[in-house]
Amino acid sequence: MSDMAEKVRALCASHFDAEHCEVQDHSDGCGAKLEIVVVSASFDKVPLLQRHRRVQGLLKDEGLMDSIHAVTIKAWTPDQWETKKGSR
């Protein structure tokens, strides 16, 4: 895991009190292209677009968006996560 991916993982896990959080770096280690999965009860009853905006806003507030050129966000509730795990 790149330094950027680990920094984003720790930040999201802490900020959203995540039940599960993983970040994959798809940019050969530079951290410019990330896939973020955050599972948090704080997303309950929050529309998907708003969840994405919250994650992007956090990264922007921490000054990380300047270094990230592409990001895929999967922001799920614990119930959605269980359903996703069961369908694998």
PDB file of C-alpha atoms in Angstrom:
ATOM      1  CA  MET A   1       0.000   0.000   0.000  1.00  0.00           C
ATOM      2  CA  SER A   2       1.356   3.414  -0.945  1.00  0.00           C
ATOM      3  CA  ASP A   3       1.859   6.172   1.608  1.00  0.00           C
ATOM      4  CA  MET A   4      -1.051   8.103   0.069  1.00  0.00           C
ATOM      5  CA  ALA A   5      -3.359   5.072   0.229  1.00  0.00           C
ATOM      6  CA  GLU A   6      -2.471   4.440   3.870  1.00  0.00           C
ATOM      7  CA  LYS A   7      -2.974   8.113   4.739  1.00  0.00           C
ATOM      8  CA  VAL A   8      -6.418   8.130   3.071  1.00  0.00           C
ATOM      9  CA  ARG A   9      -7.383   4.825   4.730  1.00  0.00           C
ATOM     10  CA  ALA A  10      -6.450   6.054   8.206  1.00  0.00           C
ATOM     11  CA  LEU A  11      -8.186   9.391   7.680  1.00  0.00           C
ATOM     12  CA  CYS A  12     -11.455   7.861   6.400  1.00  0.00           C
ATOM     13  CA  ALA A  13     -11.463   5.108   9.025  1.00  0.00           C
ATOM     14  CA  SER A  14     -11.106   7.645  11.817  1.00  0.00           C
ATOM     15  CA  HIS A  15     -13.355  10.401  10.473  1.00  0.00           C
ATOM     16  CA  PHE A  16     -16.291   8.142   9.555  1.00  0.00           C
ATOM     17  CA  ASP A  17     -15.816   5.735  12.484  1.00  0.00           C
ATOM     18  CA  ALA A  18     -15.662   3.033   9.820  1.00  0.00           C
ATOM     19  CA  GLU A  19     -16.587  -0.566  10.454  1.00  0.00           C
ATOM     20  CA  HIS A  20     -14.455  -1.421   7.428  1.00  0.00           C
ATOM     21  CA  CYS A  21     -12.127   0.749   5.351  1.00  0.00           C
ATOM     22  CA  GLU A  22      -9.778  -0.176   2.548  1.00  0.00           C
ATOM     23  CA  VAL A  23      -7.924   1.840  -0.047  1.00  0.00           C
ATOM     24  CA  GLN A  24      -6.280   0.388  -3.119  1.00  0.00           C
ATOM     25  CA  ASP A  25      -3.703   2.302  -5.122  1.00  0.00           C
ATOM     26  CA  HIS A  26      -4.167   1.632  -8.859  1.00  0.00           C
ATOM     27  CA  SER A  27      -1.430   4.059  -9.923  1.00  0.00           C
ATOM     28  CA  ASP A  28       1.695   1.940  -9.494  1.00  0.00           C
ATOM     29  CA  GLY A  29       2.441   3.387  -6.077  1.00  0.00           C
ATOM     30  CA  CYS A  30       2.223   7.153  -6.537  1.00  0.00           C
ATOM     31  CA  GLY A  31      -1.252   7.431  -4.996  1.00  0.00           C
ATOM     32  CA  ALA A  32      -2.783   9.394  -7.859  1.00  0.00           C
ATOM     33  CA  LYS A  33      -5.504   6.816  -8.636  1.00  0.00           C
ATOM     34  CA  LEU A  34      -7.305   5.363  -5.635  1.00  0.00           C
ATOM     35  CA  GLU A  35     -10.251   3.077  -4.959  1.00  0.00           C
ATOM     36  CA  ILE A  36     -11.783   3.741  -1.541  1.00  0.00           C
ATOM     37  CA  VAL A  37     -14.239   1.485   0.282  1.00  0.00           C
ATOM     38  CA  VAL A  38     -15.713   2.930   3.480  1.00  0.00           C
ATOM     39  CA  VAL A  39     -18.358   1.117   5.515  1.00  0.00           C
ATOM     40  CA  SER A  40     -19.921   3.272   8.211  1.00  0.00           C
ATOM     41  CA  ALA A  41     -23.179   3.577  10.095  1.00  0.00           C
ATOM     42  CA  SER A  42     -22.821   7.330   9.593  1.00  0.00           C
ATOM     43  CA  PHE A  43     -23.921   6.760   5.965  1.00  0.00           C
ATOM     44  CA  ASP A  44     -27.286   5.358   7.046  1.00  0.00           C
ATOM     45  CA  LYS A  45     -30.136   7.289   5.379  1.00  0.00           C
ATOM     46  CA  VAL A  46     -27.638   9.477   3.501  1.00  0.00           C
ATOM     47  CA  PRO A  47     -28.038   9.523  -0.304  1.00  0.00           C
ATOM     48  CA  LEU A  48     -25.162   7.983  -2.270  1.00  0.00           C
ATOM     49  CA  LEU A  49     -24.131  11.271  -3.894  1.00  0.00           C
ATOM     50  CA  GLN A  50     -23.948  12.951  -0.478  1.00  0.00           C
ATOM     51  CA  ARG A  51     -21.789  10.096   0.857  1.00  0.00           C
ATOM     52  CA  HIS A  52     -19.348  10.604  -2.012  1.00  0.00           C
ATOM     53  CA  ARG A  53     -19.319  14.344  -1.390  1.00  0.00           C
ATOM     54  CA  ARG A  54     -18.515  13.748   2.285  1.00  0.00           C
ATOM     55  CA  VAL A  55     -15.538  11.533   1.423  1.00  0.00           C
ATOM     56  CA  GLN A  56     -14.310  13.941  -1.268  1.00  0.00           C
ATOM     57  CA  GLY A  57     -14.816  16.895   1.078  1.00  0.00           C
ATOM     58  CA  LEU A  58     -12.735  15.223   3.765  1.00  0.00           C
ATOM     59  CA  LEU A  59      -9.905  14.587   1.299  1.00  0.00           C
ATOM     60  CA  LYS A  60     -10.137  18.164   0.036  1.00  0.00           C
ATOM     61  CA  ASP A  61     -10.156  19.633   3.556  1.00  0.00           C
ATOM     62  CA  GLU A  62      -7.000  17.637   4.341  1.00  0.00           C
ATOM     63  CA  GLY A  63      -5.310  18.926   1.172  1.00  0.00           C
ATOM     64  CA  LEU A  64      -5.079  15.495  -0.434  1.00  0.00           C
ATOM     65  CA  MET A  65      -7.219  16.062  -3.541  1.00  0.00           C
ATOM     66  CA  ASP A  66      -4.405  18.024  -5.202  1.00  0.00           C
ATOM     67  CA  SER A  67      -2.364  14.808  -5.340  1.00  0.00           C
ATOM     68  CA  ILE A  68      -5.215  12.493  -6.353  1.00  0.00           C
ATOM     69  CA  HIS A  69      -6.160  12.533 -10.042  1.00  0.00           C
ATOM     70  CA  ALA A  70      -8.774   9.772 -10.022  1.00  0.00           C
ATOM     71  CA  VAL A  71     -10.801   8.305  -7.201  1.00  0.00           C
ATOM     72  CA  THR A  72     -13.459   5.617  -7.036  1.00  0.00           C
ATOM     73  CA  ILE A  73     -15.551   5.745  -3.869  1.00  0.00           C
ATOM     74  CA  LYS A  74     -17.713   2.991  -2.461  1.00  0.00           C
ATOM     75  CA  ALA A  75     -19.402   4.407   0.639  1.00  0.00           C
ATOM     76  CA  TRP A  76     -21.748   1.840   2.153  1.00  0.00           C
ATOM     77  CA  THR A  77     -23.756   1.262   5.301  1.00  0.00           C
ATOM     78  CA  PRO A  78     -22.995  -1.897   7.313  1.00  0.00           C
ATOM     79  CA  ASP A  79     -26.179  -3.540   5.936  1.00  0.00           C
ATOM     80  CA  GLN A  80     -25.143  -2.772   2.351  1.00  0.00           C
ATOM     81  CA  TRP A  81     -21.660  -4.147   3.084  1.00  0.00           C
ATOM     82  CA  GLU A  82     -23.098  -7.424   4.385  1.00  0.00           C
ATOM     83  CA  THR A  83     -25.231  -7.736   1.250  1.00  0.00           C
ATOM     84  CA  LYS A  84     -22.214  -7.020  -0.982  1.00  0.00           C
ATOM     85  CA  LYS A  85     -20.076  -9.594   0.858  1.00  0.00           C
ATOM     86  CA  GLY A  86     -22.826 -12.200   0.533  1.00  0.00           C
ATOM     87  CA  SER A  87     -23.077 -11.710  -3.232  1.00  0.00           C
ATOM     88  CA  ARG A  88     -19.371 -12.348  -3.877  1.00  0.00           C
TER      89      ARG A  88
END
